CSV table of C-alpha atoms in Angstrom, one decimal:
chain,number,residue,atom,x,y,z
A,1,MET,CA,-2.6,-52.1,40.4
A,2,THR,CA,-4.2,-55.5,39.8
A,3,ASP,CA,-2.1,-58.6,39.0
A,4,SER,CA,-3.3,-58.6,35.4
A,5,GLU,CA,-1.7,-55.2,34.9
A,6,SER,CA,1.5,-56.2,36.7
A,7,GLU,CA,3.5,-56.4,33.4
A,8,THR,CA,2.7,-52.8,32.3
A,9,ARG,CA,6.0,-51.1,31.3
A,10,TYR,CA,6.3,-47.6,32.5
A,11,LEU,CA,9.0,-45.2,31.3
A,12,GLU,CA,11.5,-46.4,33.9
A,13,ASP,CA,11.1,-50.0,32.8
A,14,ILE,CA,12.0,-49.3,29.1
A,15,ARG,CA,15.6,-50.2,28.3
A,16,GLU,CA,17.6,-49.2,25.3
A,17,ARG,CA,17.6,-52.3,23.2
A,18,THR,CA,16.4,-53.9,20.0
A,19,ILE,CA,13.1,-55.8,20.1
A,20,ASP,CA,11.9,-58.3,17.5
A,21,CYS,CA,8.3,-57.6,16.8
A,22,GLY,CA,7.6,-60.6,14.6
A,23,GLU,CA,6.5,-61.0,11.0
A,24,VAL,CA,3.5,-60.4,8.7
A,25,THR,CA,2.9,-61.8,5.3
A,26,VAL,CA,1.2,-59.5,2.8
A,27,SER,CA,-1.3,-60.9,0.2
A,28,ALA,CA,-2.4,-59.3,-3.1
A,29,ASP,CA,-6.0,-59.2,-1.6
A,30,ASP,CA,-4.8,-57.3,1.4
A,31,ILE,CA,-2.9,-54.9,-0.8
A,32,VAL,CA,-5.9,-54.2,-3.0
A,33,LYS,CA,-8.3,-53.9,-0.1
A,34,PHE,CA,-6.3,-51.4,1.8
A,35,ALA,CA,-5.5,-49.3,-1.3
A,36,ARG,CA,-9.1,-49.2,-2.5
A,37,GLN,CA,-10.0,-47.6,0.9
A,38,PHE,CA,-7.0,-45.3,1.4
A,39,ASP,CA,-4.6,-45.1,-1.5
A,40,PRO,CA,-6.4,-46.0,-4.8
A,41,LEU,CA,-3.6,-45.6,-7.3
A,42,GLU,CA,-3.5,-48.3,-10.0
A,43,ILE,CA,-0.1,-49.6,-8.9
A,44,HIS,CA,-1.9,-50.6,-5.6
A,45,THR,CA,-5.3,-51.6,-6.8
A,46,ASP,CA,-5.1,-53.0,-10.3
A,47,PRO,CA,-2.7,-56.0,-10.8
A,48,GLU,CA,-3.0,-55.8,-14.6
A,49,ALA,CA,-2.5,-52.1,-15.0
A,50,ALA,CA,0.4,-52.4,-12.4
A,51,THR,CA,2.3,-54.6,-14.8
A,52,GLU,CA,2.6,-51.6,-17.2
A,53,SER,CA,4.2,-49.5,-14.4
A,54,ARG,CA,7.8,-49.0,-13.5
A,55,PHE,CA,7.3,-51.5,-10.8
A,56,ASP,CA,6.3,-54.3,-13.2
A,57,GLY,CA,3.4,-55.5,-10.9
A,58,LEU,CA,1.3,-54.7,-7.9
A,59,ILE,CA,3.0,-53.1,-4.9
A,60,ALA,CA,1.6,-52.3,-1.5
A,61,SER,CA,0.7,-48.7,-0.6
A,62,GLY,CA,3.4,-47.3,1.7
A,63,TYR,CA,0.7,-46.5,4.2
A,64,HIS,CA,-0.4,-50.1,4.2
A,65,THR,CA,3.2,-51.2,5.0
A,66,LEU,CA,3.3,-48.6,7.7
A,67,SER,CA,0.0,-49.7,9.2
A,68,LEU,CA,0.9,-53.4,9.1
A,69,SER,CA,4.2,-52.6,10.9
A,70,VAL,CA,2.3,-50.6,13.5
A,71,ARG,CA,0.2,-53.6,14.2
A,72,ARG,CA,3.3,-55.7,14.9
A,73,LEU,CA,4.6,-53.0,17.3
A,74,VAL,CA,1.3,-52.8,19.1
A,75,ASP,CA,1.1,-56.5,19.6
A,76,GLU,CA,4.7,-57.0,20.7
A,77,VAL,CA,5.6,-53.8,22.5
A,78,ARG,CA,2.9,-51.1,22.9
A,79,SER,CA,0.1,-53.2,24.4
A,80,GLU,CA,2.4,-53.8,27.4
A,81,ARG,CA,3.7,-50.3,27.5
A,82,ALA,CA,1.9,-47.5,29.4
A,83,VAL,CA,1.4,-45.6,26.2
A,84,ILE,CA,-0.5,-42.4,26.4
A,85,ALA,CA,-0.2,-41.3,22.7
A,86,GLY,CA,2.0,-41.2,19.7
A,87,LEU,CA,3.5,-37.8,19.3
A,88,GLY,CA,4.9,-38.1,15.9
A,89,ILE,CA,7.0,-40.0,13.4
A,90,ASP,CA,10.0,-38.8,11.4
A,91,ASP,CA,12.2,-39.9,8.5
A,92,VAL,CA,9.7,-42.3,7.2
A,93,ARG,CA,11.4,-43.9,4.1
A,94,TRP,CA,10.0,-46.5,1.8
A,95,HIS,CA,13.3,-48.0,0.5
A,96,GLU,CA,12.0,-50.8,-1.7
A,97,PRO,CA,8.5,-51.9,-3.0
A,98,VAL,CA,6.5,-54.5,-1.0
A,99,ARG,CA,4.9,-57.1,-3.3
A,100,PRO,CA,2.2,-59.8,-2.8
A,101,GLY,CA,3.6,-62.7,-0.8
A,102,ASP,CA,6.3,-60.7,0.9
A,103,THR,CA,6.9,-61.5,4.5
A,104,LEU,CA,7.9,-58.5,6.5
A,105,SER,CA,10.0,-58.6,9.7
A,106,VAL,CA,9.5,-55.7,12.1
A,107,GLU,CA,12.0,-54.6,14.8
A,108,THR,CA,12.3,-51.6,17.0
A,109,THR,CA,15.4,-50.2,18.6
A,110,ILE,CA,14.8,-48.0,21.7
A,111,LEU,CA,17.1,-45.0,21.2
A,112,GLU,CA,16.3,-43.0,24.3
A,113,THR,CA,13.8,-42.5,27.2
A,114,GLN,CA,13.5,-39.2,29.0
A,115,PRO,CA,11.1,-37.6,31.5
A,116,SER,CA,8.8,-34.9,30.1
A,117,GLU,CA,9.7,-31.3,30.9
A,118,GLY,CA,7.0,-29.8,33.2
A,119,ASP,CA,5.0,-33.0,33.7
A,120,PRO,CA,6.4,-35.5,36.3
A,121,THR,CA,3.8,-38.2,35.3
A,122,THR,CA,5.0,-38.7,31.8
A,123,GLY,CA,8.0,-39.2,29.6
A,124,ILE,CA,9.0,-39.7,26.0
A,125,VAL,CA,10.4,-42.8,24.3
A,126,ARG,CA,12.3,-42.4,21.0
A,127,GLU,CA,12.8,-45.5,18.8
A,128,ARG,CA,13.9,-46.5,15.3
A,129,ILE,CA,11.7,-48.9,13.5
A,130,SER,CA,13.0,-51.1,10.7
A,131,VAL,CA,11.1,-53.4,8.4
A,132,THR,CA,12.8,-55.9,6.2
A,133,ASN,CA,11.5,-58.4,3.7
A,134,GLN,CA,12.3,-62.1,3.4
A,135,SER,CA,15.5,-61.4,1.5
A,136,GLY,CA,16.8,-59.2,4.3
A,137,THR,CA,16.3,-56.0,2.3
A,138,GLU,CA,15.0,-53.0,4.4
A,139,VAL,CA,11.7,-51.9,2.8
A,140,LEU,CA,10.7,-49.2,5.4
A,141,SER,CA,12.4,-47.3,8.3
A,142,LEU,CA,11.1,-44.6,10.5
A,143,LYS,CA,11.6,-42.9,13.9
A,144,ASN,CA,8.9,-42.8,16.5
A,145,ARG,CA,8.3,-40.5,19.5
A,146,GLU,CA,5.7,-41.7,22.0
A,147,LEU,CA,4.3,-40.3,25.3
A,148,VAL,CA,4.4,-42.9,28.1
A,149,GLU,CA,3.3,-42.9,31.8
A,150,ARG,CA,6.0,-42.8,34.5
A,151,ARG,CA,6.1,-45.3,37.3
A,152,ASP,CA,5.7,-42.6,39.9
A,153,THR,CA,3.8,-42.1,43.1
A,154,GLU,CA,0.4,-42.8,41.4
A,155,ASN,CA,1.6,-46.1,40.0
A,156,GLN,CA,3.5,-47.5,42.9
A,157,GLY,CA,1.1,-50.1,44.4
A,158,ASP,CA,-1.2,-47.5,45.9
A,159,GLY,CA,-4.2,-49.7,44.9
A,160,ARG,CA,-5.0,-47.7,41.8
B,1,MET,CA,-1.1,-40.3,-25.0
B,2,THR,CA,-4.8,-40.8,-25.2
B,3,ASP,CA,-7.3,-38.0,-24.6
B,4,SER,CA,-8.4,-39.6,-21.4
B,5,GLU,CA,-4.9,-39.1,-20.0
B,6,SER,CA,-4.6,-35.5,-21.3
B,7,GLU,CA,-5.0,-34.0,-17.8
B,8,THR,CA,-2.1,-35.8,-16.3
B,9,ARG,CA,0.1,-33.4,-14.5
B,10,TYR,CA,3.8,-33.9,-15.0
B,11,LEU,CA,6.6,-32.3,-12.9
B,12,GLU,CA,6.6,-29.2,-15.1
B,13,ASP,CA,2.8,-28.7,-14.6
B,14,ILE,CA,2.9,-28.6,-10.9
B,15,ARG,CA,2.8,-25.1,-9.4
B,16,GLU,CA,3.7,-23.9,-5.9
B,17,ARG,CA,0.3,-23.3,-4.4
B,18,THR,CA,-2.1,-24.6,-1.8
B,19,ILE,CA,-4.8,-27.1,-2.9
B,20,ASP,CA,-8.0,-27.8,-1.0
B,21,CYS,CA,-8.4,-31.6,-0.9
B,22,GLY,CA,-11.9,-31.7,0.6
B,23,GLU,CA,-13.3,-33.2,3.7
B,24,VAL,CA,-13.8,-36.5,5.4
B,25,THR,CA,-16.0,-37.3,8.4
B,26,VAL,CA,-14.9,-40.0,10.8
B,27,SER,CA,-17.4,-42.3,12.6
B,28,ALA,CA,-16.8,-44.3,15.8
B,29,ASP,CA,-17.3,-47.5,13.7
B,30,ASP,CA,-14.6,-46.4,11.2
B,31,ILE,CA,-12.2,-45.7,14.2
B,32,VAL,CA,-12.8,-49.0,15.8
B,33,LYS,CA,-12.6,-51.0,12.5
B,34,PHE,CA,-9.3,-49.5,11.5
B,35,ALA,CA,-7.8,-49.8,15.0
B,36,ARG,CA,-8.8,-53.5,15.4
B,37,GLN,CA,-6.9,-54.2,12.2
B,38,PHE,CA,-3.8,-52.0,12.6
B,39,ASP,CA,-3.6,-50.3,16.0
B,40,PRO,CA,-5.6,-52.2,18.6
B,41,LEU,CA,-5.0,-50.1,21.7
B,42,GLU,CA,-8.1,-49.6,23.9
B,43,ILE,CA,-8.3,-45.8,23.3
B,44,HIS,CA,-9.0,-46.7,19.7
B,45,THR,CA,-11.0,-49.9,20.0
B,46,ASP,CA,-13.1,-49.8,23.2
B,47,PRO,CA,-15.4,-46.8,23.7
B,48,GLU,CA,-16.1,-47.7,27.3
B,49,ALA,CA,-12.5,-48.3,28.4
B,50,ALA,CA,-11.5,-45.1,26.5
B,51,THR,CA,-13.6,-43.0,28.8
B,52,GLU,CA,-11.2,-44.0,31.6
B,53,SER,CA,-8.2,-42.7,29.6
B,54,ARG,CA,-6.6,-39.3,29.6
B,55,PHE,CA,-8.5,-38.6,26.4
B,56,ASP,CA,-11.9,-39.1,28.1
B,57,GLY,CA,-13.3,-41.1,25.2
B,58,LEU,CA,-12.6,-42.9,21.9
B,59,ILE,CA,-9.9,-41.3,19.6
B,60,ALA,CA,-8.8,-42.3,16.2
B,61,SER,CA,-5.5,-44.0,15.6
B,62,GLY,CA,-3.0,-41.5,14.2
B,63,TYR,CA,-2.4,-43.9,11.4
B,64,HIS,CA,-6.1,-43.9,10.6
B,65,THR,CA,-6.1,-40.1,10.4
B,66,LEU,CA,-3.0,-40.3,8.2
B,67,SER,CA,-4.6,-42.9,5.9
B,68,LEU,CA,-7.8,-40.9,5.6
B,69,SER,CA,-5.9,-37.8,4.7
B,70,VAL,CA,-3.9,-39.8,2.1
B,71,ARG,CA,-7.2,-40.8,0.5
B,72,ARG,CA,-8.2,-37.1,0.1
B,73,LEU,CA,-4.8,-36.4,-1.5
B,74,VAL,CA,-5.1,-39.2,-3.9
B,75,ASP,CA,-8.6,-38.3,-5.0
B,76,GLU,CA,-7.9,-34.6,-5.4
B,77,VAL,CA,-4.3,-34.4,-6.4
B,78,ARG,CA,-2.3,-37.6,-6.9
B,79,SER,CA,-4.7,-39.4,-9.3
B,80,GLU,CA,-4.1,-36.7,-11.9
B,81,ARG,CA,-0.4,-36.4,-11.1
B,82,ALA,CA,2.1,-38.6,-12.9
B,83,VAL,CA,3.2,-40.1,-9.6
B,84,ILE,CA,5.8,-42.8,-9.6
B,85,ALA,CA,6.1,-43.4,-5.9
B,86,GLY,CA,6.1,-41.8,-2.5
B,87,LEU,CA,9.7,-41.4,-1.3
B,88,GLY,CA,9.0,-40.6,2.3
B,89,ILE,CA,7.2,-38.4,4.8
B,90,ASP,CA,8.7,-36.2,7.5
B,91,ASP,CA,7.7,-34.3,10.6
B,92,VAL,CA,4.4,-36.2,11.0
B,93,ARG,CA,2.8,-34.6,14.0
B,94,TRP,CA,-0.5,-35.5,15.6
B,95,HIS,CA,-1.4,-32.2,17.3
B,96,GLU,CA,-4.8,-33.0,18.7
B,97,PRO,CA,-7.0,-36.1,19.1
B,98,VAL,CA,-9.5,-36.9,16.4
B,99,ARG,CA,-12.9,-38.0,17.8
B,100,PRO,CA,-16.0,-39.7,16.4
B,101,GLY,CA,-18.0,-37.3,14.3
B,102,ASP,CA,-15.1,-35.0,13.5
B,103,THR,CA,-15.0,-33.6,10.0
B,104,LEU,CA,-11.4,-33.3,8.8
B,105,SER,CA,-10.3,-30.8,6.0
B,106,VAL,CA,-7.2,-31.7,4.1
B,107,GLU,CA,-5.0,-29.3,2.2
B,108,THR,CA,-1.6,-29.5,0.6
B,109,THR,CA,0.8,-26.8,-0.1
B,110,ILE,CA,3.4,-27.5,-2.9
B,111,LEU,CA,6.7,-26.2,-1.5
B,112,GLU,CA,9.0,-27.1,-4.3
B,113,THR,CA,9.5,-29.1,-7.5
B,114,GLN,CA,12.9,-30.1,-8.8
B,115,PRO,CA,14.3,-32.5,-11.5
B,116,SER,CA,16.0,-35.6,-10.1
B,117,GLU,CA,19.7,-35.7,-10.3
B,118,GLY,CA,20.9,-38.3,-12.7
B,119,ASP,CA,17.5,-39.2,-14.2
B,120,PRO,CA,16.1,-36.8,-16.8
B,121,THR,CA,12.7,-38.6,-16.8
B,122,THR,CA,11.7,-37.9,-13.1
B,123,GLY,CA,11.5,-35.2,-10.6
B,124,ILE,CA,10.7,-34.6,-6.9
B,125,VAL,CA,7.7,-32.7,-5.5
B,126,ARG,CA,7.9,-31.6,-1.9
B,127,GLU,CA,4.7,-30.5,-0.1
B,128,ARG,CA,3.3,-29.8,3.3
B,129,ILE,CA,0.0,-31.4,4.2
B,130,SER,CA,-2.3,-29.9,6.9
B,131,VAL,CA,-5.4,-31.5,8.4
B,132,THR,CA,-7.8,-29.5,10.5
B,133,ASN,CA,-11.0,-30.4,12.2
B,134,GLN,CA,-14.4,-28.6,12.1
B,135,SER,CA,-13.2,-26.1,14.7
B,136,GLY,CA,-10.3,-25.1,12.6
B,137,THR,CA,-7.8,-26.8,14.9
B,138,GLU,CA,-4.9,-28.5,13.1
B,139,VAL,CA,-4.9,-32.2,14.1
B,140,LEU,CA,-2.2,-33.5,11.8
B,141,SER,CA,0.6,-32.1,9.7
B,142,LEU,CA,3.4,-33.7,7.7
B,143,LYS,CA,5.7,-33.1,4.8
B,144,ASN,CA,5.7,-35.4,1.8
B,145,ARG,CA,8.3,-36.1,-0.9
B,146,GLU,CA,7.1,-37.8,-4.1
B,147,LEU,CA,8.7,-39.0,-7.3
B,148,VAL,CA,6.9,-37.7,-10.4
B,149,GLU,CA,7.4,-38.2,-14.2
B,150,ARG,CA,8.7,-35.3,-16.2
B,151,ARG,CA,7.0,-34.1,-19.3
B,152,ASP,CA,9.9,-34.9,-21.5
B,153,THR,CA,10.5,-36.4,-24.9
B,154,GLU,CA,8.7,-39.6,-24.0
B,155,ASN,CA,5.6,-37.8,-22.8
B,156,GLN,CA,5.3,-35.2,-25.6
B,157,GLY,CA,2.6,-36.6,-27.8
B,158,ASP,CA,4.6,-39.4,-29.3
B,159,GLY,CA,1.6,-41.7,-29.1
B,160,ARG,CA,2.7,-43.5,-26.0
């Protein structure tokens, strides 16, 4: 292991705690750009038509809010974690609309870490992710399960 | 209701059946572009570094696969449906990696439609979405819950 990798967090290094993953502000341009590519419904792509909807204006695609939140998680947590792969997400709920100018705060709470059954080199991290807007209202929540390397023989300073 | 809106599908028009939502082919450029913005882990952004990973090459962010699948659903199903909002998704599972050049087929199976409790103008559609690659291997599955308008008094040719 080189010095530059010395902060990698393996399964054994991950503690049950809540981690602030910072903020992201969403612009109308961002909302429209994402939605044109992935979720082209008028409430996400057409500010004028959106004023006629139940939401009384443009709102972000839920998949945009989700992706923006993932970016905060990657920057603050996953890029240091020895992540192998995301296994799945559960209970994804869009509680309130996200509107242009909203600033979203992302935090994750580690619920549990456990070694994989049948593979001594990996383990699973379970966490709950919560996204709130500038008024403190939760706009998105979900649970995440992720496969992570264990700090075992291979990773204990054997020069790898 | 104008003629151009005459194909809108309200809750009562939605049948329990499986709908083919077409295909999308994923390029290495698409994978890297999405990941740089939303999920910048090396296995998604750096083809060279990715060859050293357990996946032996670049793979798409799971959120990219999810967003691409949503686009197929919007184009084939949701743009004709009187969708109000996505309520949530459950049991999102990335079964196998998606690689550059893969062609993904998206289909959705309507599991259930039911009127909302306490709001006679809306109802909920539950569906299971399945995404398979060109080899017929399922790469992603999830369940979706969506709020949809009912074809009630307001929507029965009253000129709205």
